[in-house]
């Protein structure tokens, strides 16, 4: 791994001063409740309960049939699993989603300004297979949603899909060797295999502000945008806000995208900020098919792999994407356990110098682009690069030069003090707003499976969450577990991740489809041997890099559980996504029997 070059590394005194500044800024924002400062959205809260895109769910007869594979979740994870199963020749596949169509994240999140943060040509999956070439370097959300639909159409996933349907239970029937799938629409059907692709950013969260229920104005969460109220569409044009005082809470990745659009259309915009994002250069522009080499077969796979290697700290040759992710890739070392540091003496001091150089550049950009000195000061991010999700925008900072935009910094009061019927109180001042929009993100990693809303009951009536509570999760490669035959989980657990998540999901989908195909071919159950599961747990436990100290010093956020820390542990494969994908490919060729159990075999 090469760290970004630093022309003028900080002197020891400068480095010490900066560390002290970071500590002070962290203290201004830390709250004793930790992650408990948030609450989940509820049906009673504002506009939340509705699916804004399918307001009237059509009646339908409950389904009582049998399919080969049920896929829970119709985001890119579920879609890719479906596509890869179809390619393996599996005919009977049913996707079920709470939403009214495919798309997952991109179905639910349609706020103005929504864009991909990863280059479109590597984020949008199956470009080689569909022949689609994105127009912009960073695709708007609607283009991404349409691409999800395109894949689902091409791979015949609509045929038996169930939308506006929540899976409420998965129960293994040992004599039938099938899963019994129940839903909130009265369906009770059976599936030989179940793949769960329920996402990691699906449970919107709200700050637990005292008085939040008292507010009488209009309110909603960005993941359920109310265009009926604002007018317009994800490109803007929100005429309904022209005479409104609008407040937005949250300046993270969503806030950075939505705030410039709100500023264009609102009568007046109040931005309530706890911690400023580090806003790096976006560099949005049109890209021609020739520029990305889209006339060559396999161009997209090559570009995706090139990006993955660079952001994983592996050698890759030429940087094809060449954006701020790849240029700052070495600073992701504290987030992803993949970077090789062998033979790099004084790594931490070189890392800190590179970190300071990047963050100084980001802070200088604020000072250059924001005219008012007090506002510019409040927008300066005082923490290390990997403490918070990096963001990218060419329009966010200049937004604060508008007369109709007010930044309300809440750091001194550790967040918003309270809400009233009319608005928001910060530092004893009440800001009256007609509409308050929560850009406050999600309970990261929480899904129905982890929260218990979707109970999964395996062999002998054993519940998945009970086994996890007793011993912690135990898996082979993150996909399969003893006692839960023919259940394959996708997502982030005991596997490897990357900043381009669809790349990760596609490799998982290939693996899931290969497991199903192998089990069908060998007339076996998908279930790991005890030896294989034990060995994988050992692999995950060993070699996890120690980043605990780093995150303990970070400003509070979801990366460090709001300042509580980010414990090391056997939660991930310690050598990163490139090595993990190689390992999976080899394992499928040589050792796939470790995940197969004869149907007549007695479980251990
Ligand atoms: C605003 C936003 C921007 C993002 N930008 C990027 C980016 O630039 N780059 C990147 O790599 N990642 C980005 N992400 C992360 C993004 O979530 C992933 O890239 C990817 O789309 C996740 O796909 P998924 O299938 O795992 O989950 P999701 O897309 O979340 O899909 C899961 C689906 O499961 C459904 N579901 C859950 N439980 C049930 C149930 N019990 N019954 C029925 N259905 C259920 C949900 O309704 C949902 O549709 C972004 C996320 C958000 C929220």
Coordinates of C-alpha atoms in Angstrom, one line a residue, residues 152-491:
X152 CA -34.9 -8.0 -12.9
X153 CA -36.7 -7.9 -16.3
X154 CA -33.7 -9.4 -18.2
X155 CA -33.5 -12.3 -15.7
X156 CA -37.3 -12.9 -15.4
X157 CA -37.5 -12.0 -11.8
X158 CA -40.9 -10.3 -11.9
X159 CA -42.6 -13.6 -12.8
X160 CA -43.4 -14.8 -9.3
X161 CA -42.2 -11.9 -7.2
X162 CA -44.3 -10.6 -4.3
X163 CA -44.1 -6.9 -3.6
X164 CA -45.6 -4.8 -0.8
X165 CA -45.1 -8.0 1.2
X166 CA -43.2 -8.4 4.4
X167 CA -41.8 -11.9 5.2
X168 CA -42.8 -12.5 8.8
X169 CA -41.3 -15.9 9.5
X170 CA -39.0 -18.6 8.1
X171 CA -39.3 -22.0 9.6
X172 CA -37.4 -25.2 8.6
X173 CA -39.6 -28.2 8.2
X174 CA -37.2 -31.1 8.6
X175 CA -39.4 -34.0 7.4
X176 CA -40.2 -32.0 4.2
X177 CA -36.7 -30.6 4.0
X178 CA -38.3 -27.2 3.1
X179 CA -38.6 -23.8 4.5
X180 CA -42.1 -22.5 5.4
X181 CA -42.3 -18.9 4.5
X182 CA -45.0 -16.7 6.0
X183 CA -45.8 -13.1 5.1
X184 CA -48.0 -10.2 6.3
X185 CA -50.3 -10.8 3.3
X186 CA -51.4 -14.2 4.5
X187 CA -49.0 -16.1 2.2
X188 CA -47.8 -19.4 3.5
X189 CA -45.6 -21.1 0.9
X190 CA -42.6 -23.4 0.8
X191 CA -39.1 -23.1 -0.5
X192 CA -36.4 -25.6 -0.7
X193 CA -33.8 -22.9 -0.3
X194 CA -34.0 -19.4 1.2
X195 CA -31.6 -16.6 0.5
X196 CA -31.8 -13.6 2.8
X197 CA -30.7 -10.3 1.2
X198 CA -32.5 -7.9 3.7
X199 CA -29.9 -5.1 3.5
X200 CA -28.0 -3.1 6.1
X201 CA -29.5 0.3 5.7
X202 CA -33.2 -0.4 5.8
X203 CA -34.2 0.7 9.3
X204 CA -34.4 4.6 9.3
X205 CA -33.5 6.2 12.6
X206 CA -34.5 9.4 14.2
X207 CA -32.7 11.4 16.9
X208 CA -34.5 11.0 20.3
X209 CA -35.0 14.7 20.7
X210 CA -37.1 15.7 23.7
X211 CA -40.5 16.9 22.4
X212 CA -40.1 15.3 18.9
X213 CA -43.7 14.1 19.1
X214 CA -45.0 17.7 19.9
X215 CA -43.9 19.2 16.6
X216 CA -47.1 20.2 14.7
X217 CA -45.5 21.0 11.3
X218 CA -45.0 18.6 8.5
X219 CA -42.2 16.1 8.9
X220 CA -40.7 13.0 7.2
X221 CA -37.5 11.0 6.9
X222 CA -35.4 11.3 3.7
X223 CA -35.9 7.6 2.9
X224 CA -39.7 8.2 2.6
X225 CA -39.7 11.6 0.7
X226 CA -43.1 13.2 0.6
X227 CA -43.3 14.7 -2.9
X228 CA -47.0 15.1 -2.3
X229 CA -46.0 17.9 0.1
X230 CA -42.9 19.3 -1.5
X231 CA -43.8 18.8 -5.2
X232 CA -41.1 18.1 -7.7
X233 CA -39.0 15.0 -8.2
X234 CA -35.5 13.7 -7.4
X235 CA -34.0 16.2 -9.8
X236 CA -35.6 19.1 -7.8
X237 CA -38.5 21.4 -8.8
X238 CA -40.1 21.4 -5.3
X239 CA -42.6 24.2 -5.9
X240 CA -44.4 23.2 -2.7
X241 CA -41.6 24.5 -0.6
X242 CA -41.3 28.0 -2.3
X243 CA -43.1 29.8 0.6
X244 CA -42.0 27.4 3.4
X245 CA -39.4 27.6 6.2
X246 CA -37.8 24.2 5.9
X247 CA -35.5 22.6 8.5
X248 CA -33.2 19.7 7.8
X249 CA -31.6 17.6 10.6
X250 CA -28.5 15.8 9.6
X251 CA -25.4 16.6 7.5
X252 CA -24.0 13.2 6.8
X253 CA -23.9 11.5 3.4
X254 CA -27.6 12.1 2.7
X255 CA -27.6 15.6 4.0
X256 CA -24.7 16.6 1.7
X257 CA -26.7 15.4 -1.3
X258 CA -30.1 16.8 -0.4
X259 CA -29.3 20.2 1.2
X260 CA -28.2 21.9 -2.1
X261 CA -31.5 20.8 -3.7
X262 CA -33.6 22.0 -0.7
X263 CA -31.8 25.3 -0.7
X264 CA -32.7 25.9 -4.4
X265 CA -36.4 25.4 -3.7
X266 CA -37.2 26.3 -0.1
X267 CA -38.4 29.7 1.0
X268 CA -35.7 29.5 3.7
X269 CA -33.6 26.6 4.7
X270 CA -32.3 25.9 8.2
X271 CA -29.6 23.2 8.4
X272 CA -29.2 21.7 11.9
X273 CA -25.7 20.3 12.1
X274 CA -24.1 18.3 14.9
X275 CA -20.9 17.2 13.1
X276 CA -19.8 18.6 9.7
X277 CA -19.0 16.0 7.0
X278 CA -15.6 15.9 5.4
X279 CA -16.8 17.1 1.9
X280 CA -14.3 16.2 -0.7
X281 CA -14.3 17.0 -4.5
X282 CA -17.0 15.1 -6.5
X283 CA -15.9 15.8 -10.0
X284 CA -19.3 14.9 -11.6
X285 CA -19.2 14.8 -15.3
X286 CA -20.5 13.0 -18.4
X287 CA -18.4 10.1 -19.6
X288 CA -18.7 8.6 -23.1
X289 CA -18.8 4.9 -23.7
X290 CA -15.4 5.3 -25.5
X291 CA -13.8 6.9 -22.4
X292 CA -14.7 3.9 -20.2
X293 CA -13.8 1.4 -23.0
X294 CA -17.3 0.0 -23.2
X295 CA -16.8 -1.4 -26.6
X296 CA -14.6 -4.1 -25.2
X297 CA -16.1 -7.3 -23.8
X298 CA -15.7 -7.5 -20.0
X299 CA -14.9 -3.8 -19.7
X300 CA -17.1 -3.3 -16.6
X301 CA -15.8 -6.4 -14.7
X302 CA -12.2 -5.2 -15.4
X303 CA -13.0 -1.7 -14.1
X304 CA -14.8 -3.0 -11.0
X305 CA -11.9 -5.3 -10.1
X306 CA -9.4 -2.5 -10.7
X307 CA -11.4 -0.2 -8.3
X308 CA -11.7 -3.0 -5.7
X309 CA -8.0 -3.7 -5.7
X310 CA -7.1 -0.1 -5.3
X311 CA -9.6 0.6 -2.4
X312 CA -8.4 -2.6 -0.8
X313 CA -4.8 -1.6 -0.8
X314 CA -3.8 -4.2 -3.4
X315 CA -1.6 -3.5 -6.4
X316 CA -3.7 -2.8 -9.5
X317 CA -1.6 -1.1 -12.2
X318 CA -3.3 1.9 -13.7
X319 CA -6.1 3.6 -11.7
X320 CA -9.0 3.4 -14.1
X321 CA -11.5 5.3 -11.9
X322 CA -9.1 7.9 -10.6
X323 CA -11.4 9.7 -8.2
X324 CA -11.1 10.8 -4.6
X325 CA -11.9 7.3 -3.4
X326 CA -9.0 5.8 -5.2
X327 CA -6.7 8.8 -4.5
X328 CA -7.4 8.6 -0.8
X329 CA -7.7 4.8 -0.7
X330 CA -4.8 4.3 1.7
X331 CA -6.7 6.2 4.4
X332 CA -9.4 3.5 4.3
X333 CA -6.9 1.2 6.1
X334 CA -8.6 2.0 9.4
X335 CA -12.0 1.0 8.1
X336 CA -11.4 -2.2 6.1
X337 CA -9.2 -5.0 7.3
X338 CA -7.5 -5.6 4.0
X339 CA -4.5 -3.3 3.6
X340 CA -1.1 -5.0 3.6
X341 CA 1.4 -3.1 5.6
X342 CA 4.2 -5.6 5.6
X343 CA 7.6 -4.0 5.6
X344 CA 6.4 -0.5 6.1
X345 CA 8.3 1.0 9.0
X346 CA 6.8 3.9 10.9
X347 CA 3.5 3.2 9.3
X348 CA 1.3 5.0 11.9
X349 CA 3.3 8.3 11.7
X350 CA 3.2 8.2 7.9
X351 CA -0.5 7.4 8.0
X352 CA -1.1 10.3 10.4
X353 CA 0.8 12.7 8.1
X354 CA -1.2 11.6 5.1
X355 CA -4.4 11.9 7.1
X356 CA -3.6 15.4 8.2
X357 CA -2.7 16.4 4.6
X358 CA -6.0 15.1 3.3
X359 CA -8.1 16.6 6.1
X360 CA -6.2 20.0 5.8
X361 CA -7.0 20.0 2.1
X362 CA -10.7 19.4 2.9
X363 CA -10.7 22.1 5.5
X364 CA -9.0 24.6 3.2
X365 CA -11.6 23.9 0.6
X366 CA -14.3 25.0 3.2
X367 CA -12.5 28.2 3.9
X368 CA -12.1 28.9 0.2
X369 CA -15.7 28.2 -0.8
X370 CA -17.7 29.5 2.1
X371 CA -17.7 33.3 2.4
X372 CA -18.9 33.9 5.9
X373 CA -16.1 33.1 8.4
X374 CA -18.3 31.9 11.2
X375 CA -20.2 29.6 8.9
X376 CA -17.0 28.3 7.4
X377 CA -15.6 27.6 10.8
X378 CA -18.6 25.6 11.8
X379 CA -18.3 23.5 8.6
X380 CA -14.7 22.5 9.3
X381 CA -14.4 18.8 10.0
X382 CA -12.1 18.3 12.9
X383 CA -11.5 14.5 13.0
X384 CA -9.4 12.0 11.1
X385 CA -10.4 10.9 7.6
X386 CA -11.6 7.4 8.5
X387 CA -13.7 8.5 11.5
X388 CA -16.8 9.2 9.4
X389 CA -18.2 8.2 6.0
X390 CA -16.3 10.4 3.4
X391 CA -18.7 12.5 1.3
X392 CA -18.2 14.2 -2.1
X393 CA -20.0 17.2 -3.5
X394 CA -19.3 20.2 -5.8
X395 CA -22.5 22.0 -4.7
X396 CA -22.7 21.6 -0.9
X397 CA -20.3 24.2 0.4
X398 CA -21.4 27.1 -1.9
X399 CA -25.0 26.4 -0.7
X400 CA -24.0 28.2 2.5
X401 CA -23.3 31.4 0.7
X402 CA -27.0 31.8 0.0
X403 CA -29.0 34.4 2.0
X404 CA -31.9 32.0 2.3
X405 CA -29.8 29.3 4.0
X406 CA -28.9 29.3 7.7
X407 CA -26.5 26.9 9.3
X408 CA -27.4 26.1 12.9
X409 CA -24.5 24.5 14.6
X410 CA -25.7 22.3 17.5
X411 CA -22.3 21.1 18.7
X412 CA -22.2 23.3 21.8
X413 CA -25.5 21.9 23.0
X414 CA -24.5 18.3 22.0
X415 CA -27.3 18.3 19.4
X416 CA -30.7 19.8 19.2
X417 CA -32.0 20.7 22.7
X418 CA -35.7 20.0 22.1
X419 CA -38.6 20.5 19.8
X420 CA -41.7 22.5 20.3
X421 CA -45.0 22.6 18.4
X422 CA -43.5 25.2 16.1
X423 CA -39.9 24.2 15.6
X424 CA -36.5 23.4 16.9
X425 CA -34.6 24.8 19.9
X426 CA -30.8 25.1 19.8
X427 CA -28.8 27.2 22.3
X428 CA -32.1 28.5 23.8
X429 CA -33.2 29.9 20.4
X430 CA -36.4 28.6 18.8
X431 CA -36.2 28.2 15.0
X432 CA -39.8 28.1 13.7
X433 CA -40.1 25.8 10.6
X434 CA -43.1 24.7 8.6
X435 CA -41.5 21.4 7.6
X436 CA -38.7 19.4 9.3
X437 CA -36.9 16.8 7.3
X438 CA -34.8 14.1 9.0
X439 CA -31.7 13.2 7.1
X440 CA -30.6 11.1 10.1
X441 CA -29.7 7.8 8.4
X442 CA -30.3 4.3 9.4
X443 CA -29.6 1.8 12.2
X444 CA -26.7 0.4 10.4
X445 CA -26.6 -3.4 10.1
X446 CA -30.0 -3.8 11.7
X447 CA -32.5 -5.9 9.7
X448 CA -35.6 -8.0 10.6
X449 CA -33.3 -10.9 11.1
X450 CA -31.0 -9.2 13.6
X451 CA -33.9 -7.3 15.4
X452 CA -36.1 -10.4 15.6
X453 CA -38.9 -8.9 13.5
X454 CA -38.3 -11.7 11.1
X455 CA -37.8 -14.8 13.2
X456 CA -35.8 -17.6 11.6
X457 CA -36.4 -21.1 13.1
X458 CA -34.1 -23.9 12.1
X459 CA -33.9 -27.6 12.8
X460 CA -35.5 -28.8 16.1
X461 CA -37.3 -25.4 16.5
X462 CA -34.0 -23.6 17.3
X463 CA -34.2 -19.9 16.7
X464 CA -31.3 -18.2 14.9
X465 CA -31.2 -15.3 17.4
X466 CA -31.1 -17.7 20.3
X467 CA -28.1 -19.4 18.9
X468 CA -26.4 -16.1 18.3
X469 CA -27.2 -14.8 21.8
X470 CA -25.7 -17.9 23.3
X471 CA -22.5 -18.2 21.3
X472 CA -22.4 -15.2 18.9
X473 CA -23.0 -15.7 15.2
X474 CA -21.2 -18.8 13.8
X475 CA -21.0 -19.3 10.0
X476 CA -19.0 -20.7 7.2
X477 CA -17.8 -17.7 5.1
X478 CA -20.7 -15.7 6.5
X479 CA -23.3 -17.6 4.4
X480 CA -24.4 -20.7 6.1
X481 CA -24.7 -22.1 9.7
X482 CA -25.2 -25.5 11.2
X483 CA -28.8 -26.1 12.2
X484 CA -30.2 -23.9 9.4
X485 CA -30.0 -26.1 6.3
X486 CA -30.5 -24.5 2.9
X487 CA -30.5 -21.0 4.4
X488 CA -28.0 -18.7 2.8
X489 CA -27.4 -15.2 4.2
X490 CA -26.1 -12.3 2.2
X491 CA -24.7 -9.1 3.7

